[in-house]
Amino acid sequence: MKARVQEISVVDKLKYLHSILAYVLPVLKQIYSDQCFEIGVETRAYGPKMDIIRAKMNSDEQMCCDFCKVPVFDYHRHCPRCLYDLCLDCCRDIRRSQTNVVRGEYAESKGPVVETNKDSASDRARLEPSAASVNDKLFPEPIDANDIGIRSLFPTWRANNDGSITCGPHEAGGCGSSKLVLRRIFKINWIGKLVKSSQEMVNGCKAHDLENGCSSCHDSRRLDSIGRHNFGLSKCSDSDGIDGNSVYSSVLENLKYEGIVHFRKHWINGEPVIIRNAFEPSLSSSWDPLSIWRGIQEIMDEKMDENAIVKAVDCSNQSEVHIKLNQFIKGYSDGHKGEDGKLIMLKLKDWPPVSVLEEFLLCQRPEFIVNFPLVDFIHSKWGFLNLAAKLPPDALQSEVGLKLLIAYGRQQQPGKSDSVTNLMVKMGDVVHMLMHRAEMRYLCPKSLQPEQPERIANGMAVHVNAHAPVQNLNLDMGEQSPEHTVSKSCGPSAGSSAELSSSSHSEQAKTNGVERSQPGALWDVFRRQDVPMLNKYLASNWEELTNNSQAMLSVKHPIYDQAVYLREHHKRVLKDQYGIEPRTFEQHIGEAVFIPAGCPYQVKNLQSTVQLALDFLSPESLRESARMAQEIRCLPNHHDAKLKMLEVGKIALYAASSAVKEIQKITLDPKFNLDIRFEDQNLTRAVSENLARVTKQRKVSCG
C-alpha cells in the first residue's frame, strides 16, 4: 500500500499537498487566533511571562476538558490547586455569558511569551500575538446555538474583569477558589510557525477551482437508472420541485483512468458518490460470514471458539444483545427467531476486532484492499488525502479505520423489525462497500407479514428474486466446500487482482442483469443544508417517530441521537412541509457508497449483508467536521457522539505539518528542480534558505 502511494507522480503530489494546506489553513488560523487571545488575557491578568507551562503527557494519552469532556489538544486553562482542566471553548462560553464586557478588552497583550524549555532553546522565536488577535472575530460573540449553557447551569461562575477565570464550583467538579492558568501541550511556537509556513505555501501556488461542481455531469445530465452509463449523474428518486436530487456514479475502471479529479468535483459540494464494479460479483462468495470466520481461524494462533459470545444490536429497539457466534452465522441465511417465534433482525457489533480484521485482510483478502476504490487516497494509515492518517501512530481515534458490518436483512419485514441503520450523521467521511448479500430462507408467518412491501421514493415497489444460493452452516474446518477453501499463506490468492477489476462492458452487462436486480441495501442520504430542517422536524415529531415519550438526548441537535428511521410517509411529510428530500438509491454487490461528513443518512438491509466500511477525513470535509465538533461539544457528556468525537484541531495541525514537510522535501530535491517550481520564485527561495539555515544549525549543534 505504501509503495502504491509512492507511485503518485510528483506533480500530482504537490497539487494534493497544496489542496490539503488550502483546506486546513482556515482551521489553523482559528486555532492560532484563539490561542493569541488567551495569551492576551494571561498577560493582562499575570503580566508578561517568559513561558507557558507545558503539561506533562505521553503521546498515547488524551486530555479532556473536565466540564464539557471534549478532547483538549493544546492550550487550556488549569487549576494548580485541584488540577481542574478547562478547554478554551468553555472559557469562551463563560466570558460570553457576561453582559458587562467591552469588546476587544481582553485581547490586549502587554508583552510576548518566549519559549525557555531546553527542548527548543535553539529556536527561541518570540510568540507575539498578531494584529489579528484584537480583531472582532476573536472576541466572544453573543450566545449562539453552540453555547454549552454554563451561565444557566452555574450562574455564579463568571470571568473576572481582567478576563481571567476562577476554577469551577464544586458542583462542576472544581475547587471554586484558585485562578486558572494557561497551559500548553505542544511546543509554544509550533502552531504560529505552522500557520506562517502554510500561508506562504498556499499563496505561492495556484489552486484548482473545484467549488463550481462538475460541468461535464451537469452538461450531460445523465439521469438514467444506475448501471446504464459508465459514469455520470444517476437519478435517485422522484425529485419534483427539488434540484440536485441525483448522485454521481462511476465504475472502478473509469475511476482509475480519470483519477480523483472528477470525484473531488462532486465531493467538495458534499455529494455522495457511488463507485460500481469494484470487484466481480462471483467473488463475493468468499465474503459470507462463514468464510470470514474460517479465514480468521487460519490466521489466529489460538483457535476461536465457535460458541464464543458476541455482541449484536436488535434492530427492533436498537438494544444490545448477546448471542453465540455460530448462532448468529446460522441466522445470517436461515433467520433467527425469538422466544415468541418472531423473526429478530440483528446486526453484529464490533466483530471481528479491528486488529484481527486488518490481519485477516492482509493475509486472506489483500486483493480486495489493493483494489478498494480510492484506497491510495483514503487508507487509514497511508491514504495521501486522508487527514486522519497524518496523526501519530499512537493517537487515540476510535472512529477512523476499517470495519466489517454484518447484518441480517429481508425484503419484506414486519414493520418495526426492519433491519435498519437509524438516521445518523458522522463527523468524518465514510465509504461502505457491499461484499456479500444473501436472501433469508425463513418464511414469515402470514400473521406477521406486512400488508404491502416498503415503497421507495420513486413510488415503485422493490422486488427481489429469491434464488440466491445459500451455503449450509458448517463450522467444521475439515468439511469446507471448494468455494469456501481459504489459503493458509499470507499473500494474494490465484486470480486476485485481475479478477477484481471489471474491465469490459460485457462484464458490466452481466452485472446489469441478474446480479443488479437483487440489491442488498436501500440508502437515504440527506444534504448538509437539510440538517436544520431535519432537526426541526425531528424535534417537533419526536414522540411519534420513536413510538414512546422518551426524552431527546439532544434538544438542539436530535439528529445525533440516532434513534429514528424515517419511513416513506415521514419522507413525504419532509418533502411536502419542509421542502427537503433525501437521495434514495439501492446498493448492489461490488458497489462502494461514499458519504461525506455532515450528510445524514439511513440504511435498510433488503437482504442479509456484509459491508466493508472505511472511515476517513478528506480535506474537503475538514471545515464541516470542525463545525460539527462545536455542535457535539454541546451534547450531554454521556452522549455517544461525544464519546466518538474526532479531534479535528489535532488532525488539522498534524496534516498541515506533514504537508509542509513533504512540500519542502519535494521542492528542494535536486532530482525535481528542473521540472517543479513554485510559481512564486521568492517563496521557493525562502523555503530553500529556511531549510539551509535549519541544516546549518543542526550541524553546529552536532559538532
XYZ file of C-alpha atoms in Angstrom:
703
model
C 0.000 0.000 0.000
C 2.818 2.346 0.880
C 4.531 1.576 -2.424
C 1.329 2.362 -4.296
C 1.129 5.798 -2.673
C 4.751 6.431 -3.598
C 3.848 5.809 -7.252
C 1.772 9.010 -7.345
C 3.565 11.464 -9.628
C 5.487 14.325 -8.033
C 3.381 16.949 -9.792
C 0.176 15.349 -8.546
C 1.616 15.074 -5.045
C 2.323 18.795 -4.983
C -1.216 19.544 -6.139
C -2.686 17.319 -3.448
C -0.406 18.727 -0.746
C -1.320 22.252 -1.754
C -5.015 21.431 -1.576
C -4.516 19.960 1.908
C -2.929 23.191 3.107
C -5.609 25.304 1.425
C -8.390 23.458 3.262
C -6.538 23.184 6.571
C -5.338 26.800 6.741
C -8.652 28.385 7.908
C -8.816 25.917 10.797
C -5.186 26.620 11.707
C -5.827 30.353 11.706
C -8.785 29.978 14.047
C -6.752 27.811 16.436
C -3.908 30.329 16.430
C -6.290 33.250 16.903
C -7.922 31.604 19.916
C -4.515 30.987 21.438
C -3.367 34.554 20.841
C -6.499 35.790 22.573
C -5.777 33.637 25.629
C -2.175 34.859 25.724
C -3.528 38.397 25.807
C -5.785 37.500 28.738
C -2.896 35.785 30.533
C -0.632 38.798 30.084
C -3.307 41.172 31.341
C -4.019 39.037 34.417
C -0.499 37.991 35.418
C 1.842 40.261 33.496
C 4.386 39.291 30.821
C 5.643 35.717 31.043
C 8.739 34.093 29.680
C 6.994 30.774 29.252
C 3.687 28.933 29.379
C 3.967 25.787 31.467
C 3.811 22.653 29.364
C 1.554 19.831 30.548
C 3.342 16.525 31.008
C 1.642 13.966 28.800
C 2.676 10.840 26.969
C 1.983 10.622 23.250
C -0.655 7.937 23.789
C -2.520 9.915 26.459
C -5.526 12.125 25.851
C -6.573 15.103 27.948
C -10.243 16.028 28.178
C -11.956 19.150 29.463
C -13.323 18.489 32.956
C -16.518 20.380 32.142
C -17.605 19.517 28.583
C -15.497 16.313 28.333
C -14.205 17.010 24.802
C -10.541 16.278 23.978
C -8.000 19.061 24.561
C -5.167 19.105 22.026
C -3.082 22.142 23.091
C -3.845 25.361 25.017
C -6.165 25.029 28.019
C -6.626 26.511 31.475
C -5.501 24.576 34.525
C -6.119 24.837 38.268
C -2.827 24.452 40.190
C -4.770 23.509 43.327
C -7.249 20.795 42.271
C -5.818 20.055 38.776
C -9.090 21.026 37.054
C -8.671 21.500 33.272
C -10.903 23.754 31.170
C -10.842 23.942 27.360
C -10.701 27.271 25.519
C -14.252 26.838 24.213
C -15.615 26.629 27.753
C -13.543 29.697 28.666
C -15.156 31.492 25.737
C -18.650 30.488 26.875
C -18.020 31.732 30.411
C -16.905 35.110 29.094
C -19.802 35.264 26.633
C -22.271 34.915 29.482
C -21.308 38.315 30.876
C -23.090 41.407 29.672
C -20.643 43.986 31.039
C -17.724 43.014 28.821
C -16.290 45.564 26.417
C -15.495 44.060 23.013
C -11.778 43.615 22.492
C -10.807 44.484 26.076
C -9.107 41.201 26.844
C -7.258 40.962 23.573
C -4.568 43.452 24.545
C -1.172 41.930 25.051
C 1.458 43.790 27.048
C 4.314 41.522 26.275
C 5.474 38.482 24.398
C 5.823 34.976 25.712
C 9.142 33.324 24.994
C 9.878 29.617 24.967
C 12.544 28.732 27.539
C 12.319 24.943 27.594
C 15.503 23.037 26.864
C 13.926 21.085 24.038
C 13.609 24.205 21.934
C 16.253 26.535 23.376
C 17.908 26.787 19.981
C 14.719 28.141 18.473
C 13.669 30.981 20.796
C 11.286 32.662 18.428
C 9.155 35.170 20.337
C 5.446 34.456 20.316
C 3.779 37.778 19.691
C 0.015 37.952 19.215
C -0.542 39.421 15.787
C -2.829 42.303 14.934
C -5.500 39.718 14.255
C -5.628 38.942 17.972
C -7.604 42.120 18.611
C -9.946 41.546 15.728
C -13.669 41.390 16.434
C -13.769 37.770 15.307
C -11.533 36.743 18.182
C -13.581 38.293 20.941
C -16.506 36.317 22.321
C -19.659 36.821 20.322
C -23.168 36.806 21.815
C -24.543 33.457 22.956
C -25.359 31.259 19.963
C -26.761 27.801 19.262
C -23.427 26.198 20.150
C -23.138 27.742 23.614
C -22.998 24.982 26.207
C -25.108 26.977 28.679
C -22.669 27.411 31.573
C -24.454 30.537 32.790
C -27.777 28.752 33.246
C -26.128 25.780 34.956
C -23.769 27.747 37.212
C -24.825 31.431 37.388
C -22.035 32.354 39.810
C -19.243 31.008 37.600
C -18.123 34.139 35.820
C -14.972 35.654 34.407
C -13.113 38.351 36.304
C -12.810 41.897 34.987
C -9.385 41.165 33.531
C -10.722 38.119 31.667
C -9.200 35.539 33.978
C -11.398 32.685 35.173
C -11.659 31.105 38.607
C -11.761 27.332 38.922
C -15.222 25.842 38.560
C -17.543 25.446 41.557
C -17.688 22.188 43.491
C -20.873 21.224 41.614
C -18.886 21.411 38.360
C -16.005 19.357 39.728
C -13.659 22.224 40.623
C -12.493 23.853 43.845
C -14.070 27.260 43.197
C -11.141 29.232 44.602
C -7.934 29.299 42.544
C -7.470 31.185 39.296
C -6.984 29.041 36.227
C -3.630 29.460 34.500
C -2.823 28.903 30.840
C -1.059 25.676 29.897
C 0.011 24.079 26.652
C 0.722 20.620 25.233
C 2.711 21.343 22.043
C 5.817 23.483 21.642
C 4.943 27.091 22.222
C 5.835 28.442 18.783
C 4.929 25.418 16.688
C 1.440 26.480 15.637
C 2.436 30.068 14.859
C 5.231 28.874 12.593
C 2.924 26.303 11.029
C 0.377 28.987 10.153
C 3.082 31.150 8.596
C 4.582 28.324 6.538
C 1.176 27.121 5.371
C 0.124 30.642 4.407
C 3.283 31.163 2.359
C 2.903 27.880 0.511
C -0.795 28.395 -0.215
C -0.152 31.898 -1.545
C 2.777 30.655 -3.594
C 0.761 28.186 -5.640
C -2.377 28.316 -7.721
C -5.319 26.204 -6.598
C -7.714 24.497 -8.939
C -11.285 25.704 -8.588
C -13.453 22.723 -7.688
C -16.310 24.512 -5.966
C -18.310 25.111 -9.131
C -19.017 21.400 -9.411
C -18.595 19.135 -12.398
C -19.530 20.794 -15.688
C -19.358 17.543 -17.657
C -22.001 15.938 -15.466
C -24.240 18.996 -15.461
C -23.968 19.314 -19.222
C -24.768 15.713 -19.951
C -27.442 15.374 -17.236
C -27.245 11.610 -17.398
C -30.211 10.844 -15.210
C -30.997 7.287 -16.232
C -31.004 4.469 -13.699
C -27.722 3.407 -12.186
C -25.922 0.993 -14.443
C -26.805 2.346 -17.887
C -23.757 4.564 -18.063
C -20.173 4.098 -17.042
C -20.190 7.430 -15.266
C -22.332 10.495 -14.727
C -25.279 11.599 -12.638
C -27.861 8.994 -11.787
C -31.385 9.791 -10.735
C -32.199 8.584 -7.232
C -35.864 9.290 -6.666
C -38.807 11.359 -7.763
C -37.480 14.857 -7.159
C -40.251 17.134 -8.384
C -39.527 20.612 -7.170
C -36.194 19.703 -5.606
C -32.995 20.395 -7.514
C -29.875 18.280 -7.473
C -31.528 15.054 -6.356
C -29.024 12.911 -8.224
C -25.826 11.122 -7.380
C -22.571 10.804 -9.301
C -21.644 7.208 -10.052
C -18.753 5.654 -11.928
C -17.240 2.223 -12.462
C -13.871 1.421 -10.934
C -12.094 1.235 -14.300
C -13.164 4.768 -15.216
C -12.072 5.999 -11.807
C -8.626 4.516 -12.344
C -8.431 6.175 -15.765
C -9.790 9.630 -14.922
C -8.222 9.813 -11.463
C -9.637 11.520 -8.425
C -10.291 14.943 -10.001
C -13.824 14.173 -11.195
C -14.646 12.555 -7.868
C -13.474 15.628 -5.924
C -15.588 17.992 -8.017
C -18.647 16.290 -6.570
C -17.149 15.572 -3.171
C -16.361 19.219 -2.440
C -20.076 20.008 -2.679
C -20.928 17.392 -0.085
C -22.442 14.960 -2.580
C -22.460 11.187 -2.046
C -20.684 9.149 -4.715
C -21.217 5.563 -5.888
C -18.337 3.551 -7.376
C -19.594 0.409 -9.127
C -17.947 -2.833 -10.259
C -15.229 -2.701 -7.598
C -14.890 -6.481 -7.943
C -16.533 -9.343 -9.797
C -19.836 -10.361 -8.171
C -18.770 -14.007 -8.360
C -16.008 -13.293 -5.836
C -18.499 -12.207 -3.194
C -18.976 -15.847 -2.146
C -15.719 -15.602 -0.198
C -17.229 -12.860 1.973
C -20.104 -14.675 3.639
C -19.790 -14.779 7.473
C -18.840 -18.460 7.473
C -15.919 -17.897 5.078
C -14.793 -14.891 7.107
C -14.867 -16.942 10.304
C -12.872 -19.735 8.681
C -10.350 -17.268 7.291
C -9.825 -15.725 10.712
C -9.310 -19.201 12.154
C -6.474 -19.715 9.666
C -4.500 -16.668 10.795
C -5.005 -16.832 14.554
C -2.516 -18.584 16.808
C -5.325 -19.626 19.127
C -8.452 -21.064 17.554
C -11.583 -19.020 18.029
C -14.372 -20.745 19.928
C -17.408 -21.127 17.682
C -19.552 -20.831 20.820
C -17.953 -17.512 21.756
C -20.450 -14.888 22.879
C -20.508 -11.777 20.683
C -22.427 -8.519 20.883
C -25.210 -7.685 18.454
C -27.847 -4.975 18.069
C -31.545 -5.832 17.962
C -32.909 -3.612 15.178
C -36.425 -3.544 16.659
C -35.345 -1.399 19.600
C -31.623 -0.770 18.974
C -30.770 -2.603 22.204
C -27.574 -4.582 22.696
C -27.948 -8.359 22.941
C -25.533 -11.256 23.339
C -25.532 -14.260 21.035
C -23.263 -17.184 20.256
C -21.182 -16.562 17.148
C -22.276 -19.801 15.465
C -25.937 -18.947 16.092
C -25.501 -15.528 14.514
C -23.764 -17.008 11.464
C -26.535 -19.571 11.048
C -29.176 -16.861 11.333
C -27.500 -14.872 8.541
C -29.150 -17.152 5.966
C -31.755 -19.072 7.987
C -33.088 -16.255 10.140
C -33.117 -16.017 13.918
C -36.348 -16.367 15.895
C -37.107 -15.031 19.329
C -38.986 -16.819 22.095
C -42.291 -15.608 20.627
C -41.450 -17.113 17.228
C -40.985 -13.735 15.571
C -38.039 -13.037 13.316
C -35.352 -10.961 15.022
C -33.165 -8.717 12.895
C -29.642 -8.454 14.292
C -26.503 -6.503 13.419
C -23.158 -7.797 14.631
C -21.311 -5.269 16.779
C -17.536 -4.846 16.955
C -16.702 -8.191 15.333
C -14.165 -9.014 14.230
C -11.934 -6.676 16.297
C -10.042 -4.087 14.243
C -6.644 -5.724 14.764
C -7.990 -9.135 13.729
C -9.769 -7.657 10.707
C -6.617 -5.919 9.477
C -4.630 -9.147 9.715
C -7.421 -11.073 8.001
C -7.498 -8.612 5.100
C -3.725 -8.588 4.779
C -3.362 -12.364 4.788
C -6.623 -13.635 3.299
C -8.047 -10.826 1.146
C -5.171 -8.495 0.128
C -6.509 -8.112 -3.414
C -9.700 -6.502 -2.140
C -7.810 -3.829 -0.224
C -5.458 -3.053 -3.111
C -8.438 -2.616 -5.440
C -10.650 -0.795 -2.949
C -11.861 2.416 -4.667
C -9.516 5.355 -3.980
C -7.680 3.359 -1.317
C -4.385 5.132 -2.068
C -6.074 8.383 -1.022
C -8.268 7.252 1.893
C -6.362 4.350 3.512
C -6.361 4.627 7.312
C -2.539 4.597 7.500
C -1.169 5.526 4.065
C -4.005 7.453 2.414
C -2.449 10.528 0.806
C -5.580 12.672 1.220
C -6.790 11.133 4.475
C -6.052 13.800 7.072
C -6.620 11.356 9.923
C -3.757 9.234 8.562
C -1.335 12.070 9.399
C -1.813 11.561 13.145
C 0.935 9.807 15.124
C 0.500 6.015 15.191
C -0.374 6.001 18.899
C -3.039 8.720 18.651
C -6.417 7.685 20.054
C -9.007 7.913 17.280
C -11.707 5.241 17.537
C -13.741 6.399 14.535
C -11.027 6.063 11.894
C -10.159 2.850 10.079
C -11.651 -0.332 8.626
C -14.739 -2.080 9.978
C -16.759 -5.111 8.924
C -20.527 -4.656 9.230
C -22.535 -7.895 9.180
C -26.311 -7.636 9.440
C -29.444 -9.657 8.850
C -31.887 -8.381 6.269
C -35.072 -9.258 4.455
C -37.066 -7.580 1.709
C -40.497 -7.966 3.316
C -40.151 -7.456 7.021
C -42.811 -6.872 9.655
C -42.552 -3.112 10.094
C -40.808 -2.396 13.364
C -38.418 -5.334 12.955
C -36.783 -3.982 9.805
C -33.032 -4.425 9.604
C -32.045 -0.796 9.526
C -29.332 1.642 10.477
C -31.188 4.544 12.032
C -30.798 8.081 10.740
C -27.316 9.215 11.717
C -24.609 11.713 10.852
C -20.834 11.370 11.205
C -18.059 13.886 11.813
C -15.867 12.147 9.264
C -16.301 10.674 5.819
C -17.163 7.024 5.338
C -17.369 4.521 2.497
C -19.367 1.282 2.573
C -18.637 -1.442 0.010
C -21.163 -4.273 -0.283
C -19.158 -7.508 -0.193
C -21.900 -10.139 0.172
C -25.669 -10.495 0.332
C -27.934 -13.465 0.984
C -31.699 -13.935 0.886
C -33.082 -15.374 4.110
C -34.846 -18.726 3.799
C -37.022 -18.024 6.829
C -40.735 -17.924 5.935
C -42.553 -15.236 7.860
C -45.991 -16.317 9.186
C -48.868 -14.634 7.365
C -49.992 -13.007 10.598
C -46.662 -11.183 10.793
C -46.351 -10.215 7.121
C -46.893 -6.559 6.230
C -49.860 -5.664 4.062
C -47.637 -4.252 1.341
C -43.903 -4.015 0.703
C -41.897 -0.972 1.663
C -42.009 1.583 -1.157
C -39.089 3.663 -2.195
C -39.261 7.335 -3.053
C -39.993 6.922 -6.743
C -43.252 5.160 -5.939
C -42.142 1.773 -7.280
C -42.187 -1.272 -5.015
C -38.894 -3.120 -4.765
C -38.979 -6.808 -5.785
C -36.082 -9.156 -5.209
C -35.574 -12.531 -6.860
C -35.160 -15.052 -4.077
C -32.946 -17.518 -5.882
C -29.554 -16.596 -4.431
C -27.604 -19.685 -3.356
C -27.180 -20.042 0.392
C -24.465 -22.177 1.961
C -25.270 -24.611 4.761
C -23.653 -23.690 8.034
C -20.651 -25.890 8.731
C -18.110 -24.605 11.214
C -16.015 -27.762 10.950
C -12.740 -26.694 9.373
C -12.338 -30.152 7.877
C -15.526 -30.057 5.791
C -15.093 -26.972 3.662
C -16.653 -26.818 0.270
C -14.292 -25.848 -2.577
C -15.685 -22.325 -2.824
C -15.010 -21.794 0.871
C -11.437 -23.056 0.792
C -9.122 -20.489 2.348
C -5.427 -20.144 1.592
C -3.205 -20.624 4.617
C -0.446 -18.445 3.242
C -0.183 -14.690 3.617
C -0.426 -13.266 0.123
C -2.675 -12.796 -2.901
C -4.648 -15.791 -3.984
C -4.819 -17.006 -7.555
C -6.698 -14.779 -9.913
C -6.959 -11.948 -7.432
C -6.065 -8.542 -8.819
C -7.095 -9.136 -12.401
C -10.437 -10.611 -11.414
C -11.305 -7.733 -9.127
C -11.359 -5.154 -11.914
C -14.394 -5.022 -14.173
C -12.552 -4.007 -17.284
C -15.025 -4.823 -20.010
C -18.507 -3.675 -20.941
C -19.581 -7.296 -21.241
C -18.854 -7.784 -17.559
C -20.875 -4.690 -16.767
C -23.769 -6.014 -18.821
C -23.659 -9.167 -16.729
C -23.935 -7.165 -13.530
C -26.821 -5.220 -15.032
C -28.738 -8.486 -15.331
C -29.435 -10.932 -12.536
C -26.986 -9.504 -10.025
C -28.159 -5.904 -10.338
C -31.784 -6.998 -9.961
C -31.017 -8.024 -6.383
C -29.989 -5.016 -4.304
C -28.573 -5.602 -0.859
C -29.369 -2.275 0.780
C -31.519 0.825 0.360
C -29.905 4.184 1.203
C -31.393 7.577 2.062
C -28.804 10.375 2.129
C -29.713 13.952 3.055
C -27.736 17.071 2.210
C -25.762 19.063 4.735
C -28.018 22.056 4.191
C -31.039 19.902 5.085
C -29.877 19.402 8.676
C -31.598 22.462 10.266
C -34.992 21.487 8.806
C -34.371 17.846 9.639
C -33.634 18.740 13.265
C -36.763 20.872 13.372
C -38.900 18.014 12.078
C -37.360 15.511 14.498
C -37.861 17.801 17.483
C -41.489 18.503 16.566
C -42.423 14.847 15.997
C -40.101 13.031 18.377
C -42.736 11.115 20.329
C -44.446 9.883 17.163
C -41.175 8.931 15.480
C -39.844 6.962 18.446
C -43.230 5.436 19.398
C -42.739 6.467 23.018
C -42.338 9.545 25.159
C -38.606 9.160 25.804
C -36.803 12.458 26.029
C -34.392 13.530 23.334
C -30.775 13.249 24.396
C -30.069 16.422 22.453
C -32.771 19.063 22.388
C -30.803 21.266 19.981
C -29.474 18.569 17.664
C -31.654 15.408 17.791
C -30.025 14.178 14.572
C -27.101 12.944 16.718
C -29.314 10.665 18.831
C -29.595 8.016 16.064
C -32.990 6.919 17.407
C -35.210 7.260 14.315
C -35.660 5.534 10.969
C -37.691 7.640 8.543
C -40.240 5.635 6.579
C -41.989 6.639 3.377
C -44.770 8.653 4.987
C -42.195 10.528 7.085
C -40.212 11.385 3.962
C -43.363 12.597 2.222
C -44.033 14.977 5.108
C -40.461 16.242 4.912
C -40.837 16.877 1.199
C -44.291 18.482 1.322
C -43.996 20.534 4.502
C -40.274 21.147 4.978
C -39.043 21.176 1.380
C -36.303 18.598 1.843
C -35.909 15.137 0.354
C -33.104 12.575 0.596
C -31.247 10.994 -2.255
C -32.634 7.448 -2.274
C -30.797 4.664 -4.102
C -30.100 0.942 -3.983
C -26.711 -0.640 -3.367
C -25.638 -3.789 -5.198
C -22.767 -6.235 -4.844
C -19.410 -4.600 -5.615
C -20.688 -1.044 -5.152
C -18.947 1.396 -2.819
C -21.065 4.220 -1.390
C -19.099 7.300 -0.279
C -20.856 9.550 2.273
C -19.310 12.967 3.108
C -19.051 14.226 6.675
C -22.163 16.049 7.856
C -24.601 14.297 5.489
C -27.318 12.478 7.494
C -28.083 9.004 6.164
C -30.011 5.853 6.973
C -29.793 2.325 5.549
C -32.273 -0.524 5.212
C -30.917 -4.015 4.541
C -33.052 -5.673 1.861
C -31.100 -8.902 2.363
C -28.542 -10.124 4.859
C -25.383 -8.216 4.019
C -21.673 -7.915 4.704
C -20.291 -4.395 4.265
C -16.638 -3.387 4.393
C -16.574 0.148 5.797
C -13.695 2.603 5.937
C -13.762 5.850 7.931
C -11.524 8.706 6.796
C -11.379 12.502 6.778
C -10.828 14.297 3.473
C -9.532 17.883 3.215
C -12.860 18.977 1.701
C -14.746 17.792 4.802
C -12.479 19.352 7.434
C -14.448 22.594 7.742
C -17.729 20.699 8.150
C -16.133 18.404 10.704
C -14.911 21.410 12.700
C -18.418 22.899 12.641
C -19.912 19.640 13.859
C -17.352 19.480 16.672
C -18.879 22.654 18.112
C -22.353 21.114 17.986
C -21.272 17.811 19.511
C -19.493 19.642 22.317
C -22.899 20.935 23.465
C -24.395 17.445 23.739
C -24.751 15.754 27.148
C -21.441 14.390 28.419
C -22.651 10.782 28.235
C -23.817 11.140 24.619
C -22.405 8.504 22.277
C -21.491 11.115 19.639
C -19.283 12.931 22.150
C -17.550 9.712 23.148
C -16.642 9.087 19.473
C -15.648 12.663 18.715
C -12.787 13.295 16.278
C -10.004 15.639 17.419
C -10.392 17.933 14.431
C -7.910 20.548 15.650
C -5.223 17.966 16.306
C -5.823 16.324 12.937
C -5.551 19.700 11.177
C -2.244 20.513 12.881
C -0.576 17.214 12.051
C -1.939 17.261 8.486
C -0.520 20.742 7.894
C 2.826 19.821 9.437
C 3.071 16.708 7.263
C 2.154 18.642 4.105
C 4.680 21.417 4.780
C 7.494 18.921 5.346
C 6.579 16.953 2.228
C 6.426 20.083 0.049
C 9.825 21.223 1.307
C 11.254 17.779 0.660
C 9.935 17.659 -2.911
C 10.683 21.227 -3.989
C 14.212 21.184 -2.622
C 15.143 17.787 -4.045
C 17.681 18.305 -6.890
C 16.059 15.483 -8.867
C 12.924 17.563 -9.340
C 14.373 21.067 -9.529
C 14.289 21.137 -13.328
C 10.582 20.378 -13.591
C 8.922 21.678 -10.456
C 8.919 25.183 -9.044
C 6.511 27.287 -7.079
C 5.087 29.996 -9.289
C 6.284 32.457 -6.655
C 10.065 32.209 -7.006
C 10.540 34.258 -3.833
C 8.709 31.546 -1.908
C 10.893 28.820 -3.395
C 13.971 30.817 -2.410
C 12.600 31.427 1.086
C 11.872 27.744 1.614
C 15.374 26.859 0.396
C 17.013 29.420 2.687
C 14.951 28.251 5.640
C 15.899 24.603 5.094
C 19.564 25.547 4.641
C 19.522 27.523 7.900
C 17.970 24.622 9.808
C 20.534 22.217 8.338
C 23.381 24.539 9.356
C 22.050 24.825 12.910
C 21.871 21.044 13.182
C 25.499 20.723 12.054
C 26.616 23.307 14.632
C 24.718 21.613 17.458
C 26.042 18.195 16.479
C 29.601 19.471 16.272
